[in-house]
Short mmCIF file of N, CA and C in Angstrom, two decimals:
data_model
loop_
_atom_site.label_atom_id
_atom_site.label_comp_id
_atom_site.label_asym_id
_atom_site.label_seq_id
_atom_site.Cartn_x
_atom_site.Cartn_y
_atom_site.Cartn_z
N MET A 1 -115.26 151.52 89.42
CA MET A 1 -114.04 151.39 90.20
C MET A 1 -113.12 152.57 89.89
N ALA A 2 -112.56 153.11 90.93
CA ALA A 2 -111.62 154.22 90.76
C ALA A 2 -110.27 153.67 90.29
N HIS A 3 -109.64 154.41 89.41
CA HIS A 3 -108.33 153.98 88.92
C HIS A 3 -107.23 154.79 89.59
N LYS A 4 -107.17 154.71 90.89
CA LYS A 4 -106.13 155.40 91.66
C LYS A 4 -105.30 154.37 92.40
N LYS A 5 -104.01 154.63 92.49
CA LYS A 5 -103.14 153.74 93.27
C LYS A 5 -103.45 153.92 94.75
N GLY A 6 -103.15 152.89 95.53
CA GLY A 6 -103.35 152.99 96.97
C GLY A 6 -102.33 153.90 97.61
N GLN A 7 -102.56 154.27 98.85
CA GLN A 7 -101.67 155.14 99.59
C GLN A 7 -100.29 154.50 99.72
N GLY A 8 -99.26 155.32 99.64
CA GLY A 8 -97.90 154.84 99.87
C GLY A 8 -97.22 154.26 98.64
N SER A 9 -97.91 154.19 97.54
CA SER A 9 -97.29 153.67 96.33
C SER A 9 -96.40 154.74 95.72
N SER A 10 -95.18 154.38 95.42
CA SER A 10 -94.23 155.35 94.86
C SER A 10 -93.87 154.96 93.44
N ARG A 11 -94.00 155.90 92.51
CA ARG A 11 -93.64 155.60 91.13
C ARG A 11 -92.24 156.11 90.82
N ASN A 12 -91.64 156.83 91.74
CA ASN A 12 -90.28 157.33 91.53
C ASN A 12 -89.30 156.48 92.34
N GLY A 13 -88.14 157.03 92.66
CA GLY A 13 -87.20 156.33 93.53
C GLY A 13 -86.30 155.34 92.84
N ARG A 14 -86.09 155.50 91.54
CA ARG A 14 -85.23 154.56 90.83
C ARG A 14 -83.93 155.21 90.36
N ASP A 15 -83.62 156.40 90.84
CA ASP A 15 -82.40 157.08 90.43
C ASP A 15 -81.21 156.46 91.15
N THR A 16 -80.16 156.10 90.40
CA THR A 16 -79.00 155.45 91.00
C THR A 16 -77.85 156.44 91.17
N VAL A 17 -76.98 156.13 92.08
CA VAL A 17 -75.82 156.99 92.33
C VAL A 17 -74.78 156.78 91.23
N GLY A 18 -73.93 157.77 91.01
CA GLY A 18 -72.87 157.67 90.01
C GLY A 18 -71.84 156.63 90.41
N LYS A 19 -71.16 156.06 89.43
CA LYS A 19 -70.20 154.99 89.69
C LYS A 19 -68.76 155.50 89.83
N ARG A 20 -68.55 156.80 89.73
CA ARG A 20 -67.22 157.41 89.93
C ARG A 20 -66.20 156.85 88.94
N ARG A 21 -66.60 156.74 87.68
CA ARG A 21 -65.67 156.27 86.67
C ARG A 21 -64.87 157.43 86.11
N GLY A 22 -63.83 157.09 85.34
CA GLY A 22 -63.04 158.11 84.68
C GLY A 22 -61.56 157.99 84.99
N VAL A 23 -60.80 158.95 84.48
CA VAL A 23 -59.36 158.97 84.69
C VAL A 23 -59.08 159.51 86.09
N LYS A 24 -58.32 158.77 86.87
CA LYS A 24 -58.01 159.18 88.25
C LYS A 24 -56.63 159.82 88.34
N ILE A 25 -55.70 159.40 87.48
CA ILE A 25 -54.34 159.95 87.49
C ILE A 25 -53.98 160.31 86.06
N TYR A 26 -53.52 161.55 85.87
CA TYR A 26 -53.26 162.06 84.53
C TYR A 26 -51.79 161.92 84.15
N ALA A 27 -51.48 162.19 82.88
CA ALA A 27 -50.12 162.07 82.36
C ALA A 27 -49.16 162.97 83.13
N GLY A 28 -47.99 162.44 83.42
CA GLY A 28 -46.97 163.20 84.12
C GLY A 28 -47.03 163.09 85.63
N GLN A 29 -48.12 162.53 86.16
CA GLN A 29 -48.23 162.38 87.60
C GLN A 29 -47.54 161.10 88.06
N LYS A 30 -47.01 161.14 89.27
CA LYS A 30 -46.32 159.98 89.83
C LYS A 30 -47.33 159.03 90.47
N VAL A 31 -47.05 157.74 90.36
CA VAL A 31 -47.90 156.72 90.97
C VAL A 31 -47.06 155.73 91.74
N VAL A 32 -47.70 155.09 92.69
CA VAL A 32 -47.11 154.00 93.46
C VAL A 32 -47.80 152.73 92.98
N ALA A 33 -47.11 151.61 93.01
CA ALA A 33 -47.71 150.34 92.59
C ALA A 33 -49.01 150.11 93.34
N GLY A 34 -50.05 149.79 92.61
CA GLY A 34 -51.36 149.55 93.21
C GLY A 34 -52.33 150.70 93.03
N ASN A 35 -51.83 151.87 92.67
CA ASN A 35 -52.72 153.02 92.47
C ASN A 35 -53.63 152.78 91.26
N ILE A 36 -54.90 153.17 91.40
CA ILE A 36 -55.85 153.07 90.29
C ILE A 36 -55.62 154.27 89.37
N ILE A 37 -55.47 153.98 88.07
CA ILE A 37 -55.22 155.05 87.09
C ILE A 37 -56.52 155.41 86.37
N VAL A 38 -57.27 154.40 85.92
CA VAL A 38 -58.51 154.65 85.17
C VAL A 38 -59.57 153.66 85.62
N ARG A 39 -60.79 154.15 85.83
CA ARG A 39 -61.95 153.27 86.02
C ARG A 39 -62.83 153.46 84.80
N GLN A 40 -63.21 152.36 84.14
CA GLN A 40 -63.90 152.47 82.87
C GLN A 40 -64.80 151.27 82.62
N LEU A 41 -65.69 151.42 81.64
CA LEU A 41 -66.50 150.31 81.15
C LEU A 41 -65.92 149.89 79.81
N GLY A 42 -65.38 148.70 79.72
CA GLY A 42 -64.75 148.25 78.49
C GLY A 42 -63.37 148.86 78.34
N THR A 43 -62.69 148.55 77.24
CA THR A 43 -61.33 149.03 77.06
C THR A 43 -61.31 150.30 76.22
N ARG A 44 -61.80 151.39 76.78
CA ARG A 44 -61.65 152.69 76.11
C ARG A 44 -60.17 153.06 76.10
N ILE A 45 -59.48 152.74 77.19
CA ILE A 45 -58.03 152.92 77.28
C ILE A 45 -57.44 151.55 77.58
N HIS A 46 -56.43 151.17 76.82
CA HIS A 46 -55.83 149.85 76.96
C HIS A 46 -54.63 149.89 77.91
N PRO A 47 -54.30 148.77 78.53
CA PRO A 47 -53.12 148.72 79.41
C PRO A 47 -51.83 148.64 78.60
N GLY A 48 -50.80 149.33 79.06
CA GLY A 48 -49.50 149.30 78.41
C GLY A 48 -48.46 148.72 79.35
N ASP A 49 -47.25 149.30 79.34
CA ASP A 49 -46.15 148.80 80.17
C ASP A 49 -46.34 149.24 81.62
N GLY A 50 -46.10 148.33 82.54
CA GLY A 50 -46.12 148.67 83.96
C GLY A 50 -47.49 148.86 84.56
N VAL A 51 -48.53 148.45 83.85
CA VAL A 51 -49.89 148.54 84.39
C VAL A 51 -50.60 147.21 84.20
N GLY A 52 -51.66 147.01 84.99
CA GLY A 52 -52.47 145.82 84.87
C GLY A 52 -53.92 146.21 84.71
N MET A 53 -54.77 145.23 84.34
CA MET A 53 -56.19 145.51 84.17
C MET A 53 -57.00 144.50 84.96
N GLY A 54 -57.94 145.00 85.75
CA GLY A 54 -58.80 144.15 86.56
C GLY A 54 -59.97 143.59 85.77
N ARG A 55 -60.77 142.75 86.41
CA ARG A 55 -61.92 142.12 85.75
C ARG A 55 -62.95 143.14 85.28
N ASP A 56 -63.04 144.27 85.99
CA ASP A 56 -64.01 145.32 85.62
C ASP A 56 -63.36 146.40 84.76
N TYR A 57 -62.24 146.07 84.12
CA TYR A 57 -61.51 146.95 83.21
C TYR A 57 -60.81 148.11 83.91
N THR A 58 -60.68 148.05 85.22
CA THR A 58 -59.94 149.07 85.95
C THR A 58 -58.46 148.90 85.65
N ILE A 59 -57.80 150.01 85.29
CA ILE A 59 -56.37 149.97 85.02
C ILE A 59 -55.63 150.50 86.24
N PHE A 60 -54.61 149.74 86.67
CA PHE A 60 -53.88 150.10 87.88
C PHE A 60 -52.39 149.95 87.65
N ALA A 61 -51.59 150.68 88.44
CA ALA A 61 -50.13 150.64 88.31
C ALA A 61 -49.58 149.37 88.96
N GLN A 62 -48.61 148.76 88.30
CA GLN A 62 -47.93 147.60 88.86
C GLN A 62 -46.54 147.95 89.35
N VAL A 63 -46.03 149.10 88.93
CA VAL A 63 -44.71 149.57 89.34
C VAL A 63 -44.81 151.04 89.74
N ASP A 64 -43.85 151.51 90.51
CA ASP A 64 -43.77 152.93 90.84
C ASP A 64 -43.22 153.67 89.62
N GLY A 65 -43.72 154.87 89.37
CA GLY A 65 -43.19 155.63 88.24
C GLY A 65 -44.10 156.77 87.84
N VAL A 66 -43.98 157.18 86.57
CA VAL A 66 -44.72 158.31 86.02
C VAL A 66 -45.67 157.80 84.94
N VAL A 67 -46.90 158.32 84.94
CA VAL A 67 -47.93 157.89 84.00
C VAL A 67 -47.74 158.57 82.65
N LYS A 68 -47.92 157.79 81.57
CA LYS A 68 -47.86 158.35 80.23
C LYS A 68 -48.97 157.74 79.38
N TYR A 69 -49.75 158.61 78.70
CA TYR A 69 -50.79 158.16 77.79
C TYR A 69 -50.23 158.25 76.38
N GLU A 70 -50.50 157.24 75.54
CA GLU A 70 -49.98 157.24 74.18
C GLU A 70 -51.00 156.60 73.24
N THR A 71 -50.88 156.90 71.96
CA THR A 71 -51.76 156.29 70.97
C THR A 71 -50.99 155.14 70.31
N PHE A 72 -51.75 154.17 69.79
CA PHE A 72 -51.13 153.04 69.10
C PHE A 72 -52.14 152.44 68.14
N GLY A 73 -51.65 151.64 67.21
CA GLY A 73 -52.53 150.96 66.27
C GLY A 73 -52.97 151.89 65.15
N ARG A 74 -53.68 151.30 64.21
CA ARG A 74 -54.14 152.06 63.04
C ARG A 74 -55.30 152.99 63.35
N LYS A 75 -56.08 152.66 64.36
CA LYS A 75 -57.27 153.45 64.65
C LYS A 75 -57.05 154.44 65.79
N ASN A 76 -55.78 154.76 66.06
CA ASN A 76 -55.45 155.71 67.14
C ASN A 76 -56.09 155.32 68.47
N LYS A 77 -55.92 154.06 68.84
CA LYS A 77 -56.37 153.62 70.15
C LYS A 77 -55.49 154.25 71.22
N LYS A 78 -56.02 154.35 72.43
CA LYS A 78 -55.25 154.94 73.53
C LYS A 78 -54.73 153.85 74.45
N ARG A 79 -53.55 154.10 75.00
CA ARG A 79 -52.94 153.15 75.91
C ARG A 79 -52.26 153.96 77.02
N VAL A 80 -52.26 153.42 78.23
CA VAL A 80 -51.59 154.08 79.35
C VAL A 80 -50.48 153.17 79.86
N SER A 81 -49.33 153.78 80.15
CA SER A 81 -48.19 153.05 80.66
C SER A 81 -47.62 153.77 81.86
N VAL A 82 -46.85 153.05 82.67
CA VAL A 82 -46.14 153.65 83.79
C VAL A 82 -44.65 153.35 83.60
N TYR A 83 -43.85 154.41 83.55
CA TYR A 83 -42.42 154.27 83.36
C TYR A 83 -41.70 154.72 84.61
N ALA A 84 -40.69 153.95 85.05
CA ALA A 84 -39.92 154.31 86.24
C ALA A 84 -39.21 155.63 86.00
N GLY A 85 -39.18 156.46 87.04
CA GLY A 85 -38.50 157.73 86.87
C GLY A 85 -39.02 158.69 87.78
#
């Protein structure tokens, strides 16, 4: 018996498209309530003042203002906030 696959069998074709994660709005930029600031897996960046976090860890603005990234805690964790101004 020959050990060859039949015609039309594909062993490739499993490459997936990128999920477009990452920081969408950087420090100092203005945002409107509802704008997505960060798309991430897990809490690499934590929510601060004026922002909310979705079920998939997406951080979004809850108020209009300016984005600011800051460190907090003993392990220099990162947090993003939106301040009116």
